[in-house]
PDB file of N, CA, C and O in Angstrom:
ATOM      1  N   MET A   1       0.852  -1.181   0.000  1.00  0.00           N
ATOM      2  CA  MET A   1       0.000   0.000   0.000  1.00  0.00           C
ATOM      3  C   MET A   1       0.898   1.244   0.000  1.00  0.00           C
ATOM      4  O   MET A   1       1.832   1.341   0.778  1.00  0.00           O
ATOM      5  N   THR A   2       0.589   2.175  -0.849  1.00  0.00           N
ATOM      6  CA  THR A   2       1.393   3.384  -0.948  1.00  0.00           C
ATOM      7  C   THR A   2       0.800   4.500  -0.093  1.00  0.00           C
ATOM      8  O   THR A   2      -0.331   4.405   0.377  1.00  0.00           O
ATOM      9  N   MET A   3       1.578   5.557   0.093  1.00  0.00           N
ATOM     10  CA  MET A   3       1.106   6.700   0.864  1.00  0.00           C
ATOM     11  C   MET A   3      -0.116   7.345   0.199  1.00  0.00           C
ATOM     12  O   MET A   3      -1.018   7.830   0.882  1.00  0.00           O
ATOM     13  N   THR A   4      -0.158   7.330  -1.129  1.00  0.00           N
ATOM     14  CA  THR A   4      -1.296   7.905  -1.841  1.00  0.00           C
ATOM     15  C   THR A   4      -2.572   7.137  -1.516  1.00  0.00           C
ATOM     16  O   THR A   4      -3.628   7.740  -1.291  1.00  0.00           O
ATOM     17  N   ASP A   5      -2.471   5.812  -1.463  1.00  0.00           N
ATOM     18  CA  ASP A   5      -3.646   4.998  -1.119  1.00  0.00           C
ATOM     19  C   ASP A   5      -4.118   5.293   0.301  1.00  0.00           C
ATOM     20  O   ASP A   5      -5.322   5.427   0.547  1.00  0.00           O
ATOM     21  N   ILE A   6      -3.187   5.380   1.224  1.00  0.00           N
ATOM     22  CA  ILE A   6      -3.535   5.676   2.616  1.00  0.00           C
ATOM     23  C   ILE A   6      -4.188   7.051   2.709  1.00  0.00           C
ATOM     24  O   ILE A   6      -5.217   7.219   3.370  1.00  0.00           O
ATOM     25  N   TRP A   7      -3.609   8.033   2.035  1.00  0.00           N
ATOM     26  CA  TRP A   7      -4.146   9.398   2.068  1.00  0.00           C
ATOM     27  C   TRP A   7      -5.551   9.438   1.463  1.00  0.00           C
ATOM     28  O   TRP A   7      -6.440  10.120   1.984  1.00  0.00           O
ATOM     29  N   MET A   8      -5.749   8.688   0.367  1.00  0.00           N
ATOM     30  CA  MET A   8      -7.064   8.652  -0.272  1.00  0.00           C
ATOM     31  C   MET A   8      -8.118   8.041   0.652  1.00  0.00           C
ATOM     32  O   MET A   8      -9.249   8.519   0.723  1.00  0.00           O
ATOM     33  N   LYS A   9      -7.743   6.988   1.391  1.00  0.00           N
ATOM     34  CA  LYS A   9      -8.701   6.367   2.306  1.00  0.00           C
ATOM     35  C   LYS A   9      -9.045   7.305   3.459  1.00  0.00           C
ATOM     36  O   LYS A   9     -10.180   7.311   3.937  1.00  0.00           O
ATOM     37  N   LEU A  10      -8.090   8.114   3.905  1.00  0.00           N
ATOM     38  CA  LEU A  10      -8.338   9.018   5.026  1.00  0.00           C
ATOM     39  C   LEU A  10      -9.092  10.275   4.612  1.00  0.00           C
ATOM     40  O   LEU A  10     -10.028  10.697   5.288  1.00  0.00           O
ATOM     41  N   PHE A  11      -8.680  10.894   3.503  1.00  0.00           N
ATOM     42  CA  PHE A  11      -9.194  12.220   3.164  1.00  0.00           C
ATOM     43  C   PHE A  11      -9.929  12.306   1.828  1.00  0.00           C
ATOM     44  O   PHE A  11     -10.434  13.357   1.464  1.00  0.00           O
ATOM     45  N   ASP A  12      -9.972  11.227   1.062  1.00  0.00           N
ATOM     46  CA  ASP A  12     -10.652  11.173  -0.243  1.00  0.00           C
ATOM     47  C   ASP A  12     -10.105  12.149  -1.269  1.00  0.00           C
ATOM     48  O   ASP A  12     -10.809  12.520  -2.208  1.00  0.00           O
ATOM     49  N   THR A  13      -8.897  12.614  -1.109  1.00  0.00           N
ATOM     50  CA  THR A  13      -8.266  13.488  -2.104  1.00  0.00           C
ATOM     51  C   THR A  13      -6.750  13.415  -1.953  1.00  0.00           C
ATOM     52  O   THR A  13      -6.249  13.074  -0.896  1.00  0.00           O
ATOM     53  N   THR A  14      -6.039  13.733  -3.032  1.00  0.00           N
ATOM     54  CA  THR A  14      -4.577  13.783  -2.952  1.00  0.00           C
ATOM     55  C   THR A  14      -4.064  15.175  -3.274  1.00  0.00           C
ATOM     56  O   THR A  14      -2.872  15.367  -3.451  1.00  0.00           O
ATOM     57  N   GLU A  15      -4.988  16.150  -3.325  1.00  0.00           N
ATOM     58  CA  GLU A  15      -4.595  17.524  -3.635  1.00  0.00           C
ATOM     59  C   GLU A  15      -5.224  18.481  -2.638  1.00  0.00           C
ATOM     60  O   GLU A  15      -6.283  18.211  -2.076  1.00  0.00           O
ATOM     61  N   PHE A  16      -4.543  19.608  -2.416  1.00  0.00           N
ATOM     62  CA  PHE A  16      -5.066  20.676  -1.577  1.00  0.00           C
ATOM     63  C   PHE A  16      -4.703  21.988  -2.241  1.00  0.00           C
ATOM     64  O   PHE A  16      -3.543  22.233  -2.552  1.00  0.00           O
ATOM     65  N   LEU A  17      -5.694  22.808  -2.496  1.00  0.00           N
ATOM     66  CA  LEU A  17      -5.523  24.077  -3.217  1.00  0.00           C
ATOM     67  C   LEU A  17      -4.897  23.858  -4.593  1.00  0.00           C
ATOM     68  O   LEU A  17      -4.115  24.670  -5.078  1.00  0.00           O
ATOM     69  N   GLY A  18      -5.190  22.714  -5.194  1.00  0.00           N
ATOM     70  CA  GLY A  18      -4.705  22.421  -6.533  1.00  0.00           C
ATOM     71  C   GLY A  18      -3.280  21.910  -6.592  1.00  0.00           C
ATOM     72  O   GLY A  18      -2.748  21.701  -7.679  1.00  0.00           O
ATOM     73  N   LEU A  19      -2.655  21.695  -5.429  1.00  0.00           N
ATOM     74  CA  LEU A  19      -1.283  21.201  -5.389  1.00  0.00           C
ATOM     75  C   LEU A  19      -1.242  19.836  -4.726  1.00  0.00           C
ATOM     76  O   LEU A  19      -1.970  19.570  -3.768  1.00  0.00           O
ATOM     77  N   ASN A  20      -0.355  18.980  -5.207  1.00  0.00           N
ATOM     78  CA  ASN A  20      -0.192  17.631  -4.693  1.00  0.00           C
ATOM     79  C   ASN A  20       0.214  17.659  -3.224  1.00  0.00           C
ATOM     80  O   ASN A  20       0.928  18.546  -2.773  1.00  0.00           O
ATOM     81  N   MET A  21      -0.221  16.662  -2.455  1.00  0.00           N
ATOM     82  CA  MET A  21       0.105  16.596  -1.030  1.00  0.00           C
ATOM     83  C   MET A  21       1.607  16.433  -0.792  1.00  0.00           C
ATOM     84  O   MET A  21       2.123  16.852   0.232  1.00  0.00           O
ATOM     85  N   GLY A  22       2.315  15.842  -1.722  1.00  0.00           N
ATOM     86  CA  GLY A  22       3.766  15.716  -1.581  1.00  0.00           C
ATOM     87  C   GLY A  22       4.425  17.076  -1.484  1.00  0.00           C
ATOM     88  O   GLY A  22       5.389  17.262  -0.740  1.00  0.00           O
ATOM     89  N   PHE A  23       3.906  18.035  -2.216  1.00  0.00           N
ATOM     90  CA  PHE A  23       4.418  19.405  -2.141  1.00  0.00           C
ATOM     91  C   PHE A  23       4.220  19.966  -0.743  1.00  0.00           C
ATOM     92  O   PHE A  23       5.123  20.546  -0.154  1.00  0.00           O
ATOM     93  N   TRP A  24       3.009  19.808  -0.208  1.00  0.00           N
ATOM     94  CA  TRP A  24       2.722  20.365   1.122  1.00  0.00           C
ATOM     95  C   TRP A  24       3.530  19.672   2.208  1.00  0.00           C
ATOM     96  O   TRP A  24       4.018  20.321   3.138  1.00  0.00           O
ATOM     97  N   VAL A  25       3.703  18.364   2.101  1.00  0.00           N
ATOM     98  CA  VAL A  25       4.507  17.637   3.089  1.00  0.00           C
ATOM     99  C   VAL A  25       5.949  18.115   3.045  1.00  0.00           C
ATOM    100  O   VAL A  25       6.570  18.362   4.078  1.00  0.00           O
ATOM    101  N   SER A  26       6.492  18.288   1.848  1.00  0.00           N
ATOM    102  CA  SER A  26       7.878  18.750   1.739  1.00  0.00           C
ATOM    103  C   SER A  26       8.019  20.181   2.253  1.00  0.00           C
ATOM    104  O   SER A  26       9.026  20.520   2.879  1.00  0.00           O
ATOM    105  N   MET A  27       7.011  21.022   2.027  1.00  0.00           N
ATOM    106  CA  MET A  27       7.059  22.391   2.557  1.00  0.00           C
ATOM    107  C   MET A  27       7.049  22.383   4.084  1.00  0.00           C
ATOM    108  O   MET A  27       7.771  23.159   4.724  1.00  0.00           O
ATOM    109  N   ILE A  28       6.265  21.512   4.698  1.00  0.00           N
ATOM    110  CA  ILE A  28       6.220  21.407   6.156  1.00  0.00           C
ATOM    111  C   ILE A  28       7.552  20.916   6.693  1.00  0.00           C
ATOM    112  O   ILE A  28       8.058  21.438   7.695  1.00  0.00           O
ATOM    113  N   VAL A  29       8.158  19.928   6.030  1.00  0.00           N
ATOM    114  CA  VAL A  29       9.460  19.408   6.464  1.00  0.00           C
ATOM    115  C   VAL A  29      10.521  20.501   6.403  1.00  0.00           C
ATOM    116  O   VAL A  29      11.299  20.682   7.352  1.00  0.00           O
ATOM    117  N   VAL A  30      10.549  21.264   5.337  1.00  0.00           N
ATOM    118  CA  VAL A  30      11.522  22.354   5.198  1.00  0.00           C
ATOM    119  C   VAL A  30      11.286  23.416   6.273  1.00  0.00           C
ATOM    120  O   VAL A  30      12.234  23.917   6.887  1.00  0.00           O
ATOM    121  N   ALA A  31      10.031  23.752   6.534  1.00  0.00           N
ATOM    122  CA  ALA A  31       9.714  24.759   7.558  1.00  0.00           C
ATOM    123  C   ALA A  31      10.175  24.290   8.943  1.00  0.00           C
ATOM    124  O   ALA A  31      10.732  25.076   9.718  1.00  0.00           O
ATOM    125  N   VAL A  32       9.984  23.007   9.259  1.00  0.00           N
ATOM    126  CA  VAL A  32      10.423  22.474  10.550  1.00  0.00           C
ATOM    127  C   VAL A  32      11.938  22.521  10.660  1.00  0.00           C
ATOM    128  O   VAL A  32      12.484  22.894  11.711  1.00  0.00           O
ATOM    129  N   ILE A  33      12.647  22.178   9.597  1.00  0.00           N
ATOM    130  CA  ILE A  33      14.112  22.233   9.612  1.00  0.00           C
ATOM    131  C   ILE A  33      14.586  23.666   9.843  1.00  0.00           C
ATOM    132  O   ILE A  33      15.501  23.906  10.634  1.00  0.00           O
ATOM    133  N   ILE A  34      13.967  24.625   9.169  1.00  0.00           N
ATOM    134  CA  ILE A  34      14.350  26.029   9.329  1.00  0.00           C
ATOM    135  C   ILE A  34      14.092  26.495  10.758  1.00  0.00           C
ATOM    136  O   ILE A  34      14.934  27.176  11.362  1.00  0.00           O
ATOM    137  N   ILE A  35      12.962  26.123  11.324  1.00  0.00           N
ATOM    138  CA  ILE A  35      12.651  26.520  12.699  1.00  0.00           C
ATOM    139  C   ILE A  35      13.664  25.914  13.666  1.00  0.00           C
ATOM    140  O   ILE A  35      14.156  26.603  14.572  1.00  0.00           O
ATOM    141  N   LEU A  36      14.000  24.641  13.487  1.00  0.00           N
ATOM    142  CA  LEU A  36      14.989  24.002  14.362  1.00  0.00           C
ATOM    143  C   LEU A  36      16.360  24.662  14.240  1.00  0.00           C
ATOM    144  O   LEU A  36      17.054  24.863  15.248  1.00  0.00           O
ATOM    145  N   MET A  37      16.768  25.002  13.020  1.00  0.00           N
ATOM    146  CA  MET A  37      18.058  25.667  12.830  1.00  0.00           C
ATOM    147  C   MET A  37      18.066  27.019  13.530  1.00  0.00           C
ATOM    148  O   MET A  37      19.079  27.392  14.150  1.00  0.00           O
ATOM    149  N   ASN A  38      16.964  27.772  13.462  1.00  0.00           N
ATOM    150  CA  ASN A  38      16.895  29.062  14.138  1.00  0.00           C
ATOM    151  C   ASN A  38      16.929  28.901  15.649  1.00  0.00           C
ATOM    152  O   ASN A  38      17.576  29.684  16.345  1.00  0.00           O
ATOM    153  N   VAL A  39      16.238  27.909  16.173  1.00  0.00           N
ATOM    154  CA  VAL A  39      16.252  27.675  17.623  1.00  0.00           C
ATOM    155  C   VAL A  39      17.668  27.360  18.089  1.00  0.00           C
ATOM    156  O   VAL A  39      18.127  27.894  19.101  1.00  0.00           O
ATOM    157  N   VAL A  40      18.371  26.506  17.353  1.00  0.00           N
ATOM    158  CA  VAL A  40      19.748  26.164  17.725  1.00  0.00           C
ATOM    159  C   VAL A  40      20.644  27.391  17.617  1.00  0.00           C
ATOM    160  O   VAL A  40      21.428  27.686  18.526  1.00  0.00           O
ATOM    161  N   PHE A  41      20.537  28.143  16.532  1.00  0.00           N
ATOM    162  CA  PHE A  41      21.390  29.313  16.331  1.00  0.00           C
ATOM    163  C   PHE A  41      21.152  30.366  17.408  1.00  0.00           C
ATOM    164  O   PHE A  41      22.099  30.879  18.002  1.00  0.00           O
ATOM    165  N   TRP A  42      19.911  30.711  17.669  1.00  0.00           N
ATOM    166  CA  TRP A  42      19.614  31.762  18.647  1.00  0.00           C
ATOM    167  C   TRP A  42      19.818  31.282  20.073  1.00  0.00           C
ATOM    168  O   TRP A  42      19.939  32.098  20.993  1.00  0.00           O
ATOM    169  N   GLY A  43      19.909  29.976  20.295  1.00  0.00           N
ATOM    170  CA  GLY A  43      20.154  29.450  21.632  1.00  0.00           C
ATOM    171  C   GLY A  43      21.631  29.350  21.981  1.00  0.00           C
ATOM    172  O   GLY A  43      21.980  29.084  23.134  1.00  0.00           O
ATOM    173  N   MET A  44      22.515  29.569  20.987  1.00  0.00           N
ATOM    174  CA  MET A  44      23.948  29.460  21.248  1.00  0.00           C
ATOM    175  C   MET A  44      24.449  30.687  22.010  1.00  0.00           C
ATOM    176  O   MET A  44      23.997  31.795  21.780  1.00  0.00           O
ATOM    177  N   LYS A  45      25.364  30.446  22.924  1.00  0.00           N
ATOM    178  CA  LYS A  45      25.979  31.545  23.655  1.00  0.00           C
ATOM    179  C   LYS A  45      27.209  32.035  22.876  1.00  0.00           C
ATOM    180  O   LYS A  45      27.920  31.254  22.272  1.00  0.00           O
ATOM    181  N   PRO A  46      27.463  33.348  22.905  1.00  0.00           N
ATOM    182  CA  PRO A  46      28.660  33.851  22.206  1.00  0.00           C
ATOM    183  C   PRO A  46      29.936  33.391  22.909  1.00  0.00           C
ATOM    184  O   PRO A  46      29.962  33.233  24.127  1.00  0.00           O
ATOM    185  N   LYS A  47      30.980  33.180  22.098  1.00  0.00           N
ATOM    186  CA  LYS A  47      32.264  32.790  22.670  1.00  0.00           C
ATOM    187  C   LYS A  47      32.919  33.977  23.361  1.00  0.00           C
ATOM    188  O   LYS A  47      32.887  35.096  22.862  1.00  0.00           O
ATOM    189  N   LYS A  48      33.530  33.696  24.507  1.00  0.00           N
ATOM    190  CA  LYS A  48      34.267  34.739  25.215  1.00  0.00           C
ATOM    191  C   LYS A  48      35.750  34.598  24.891  1.00  0.00           C
ATOM    192  O   LYS A  48      36.289  33.497  24.875  1.00  0.00           O
ATOM    193  N   ASN A  49      36.391  35.722  24.617  1.00  0.00           N
ATOM    194  CA  ASN A  49      37.822  35.685  24.274  1.00  0.00           C
ATOM    195  C   ASN A  49      38.683  35.638  25.499  1.00  0.00           C
ATOM    196  O   ASN A  49      38.521  36.183  26.474  1.00  0.00           O
TER     197      ASN A  49
END
């Protein structure tokens, strides 16, 4: 069973706003990575000389 089949059984569609769900999933993954990188960057303490 593929992800498309599972998605179709749950939501009866594979598109949202005319775009494939793979696009939206990849956008969410990229957004989470960016948020995590910002949290790590802004949480770092500056080095003392």
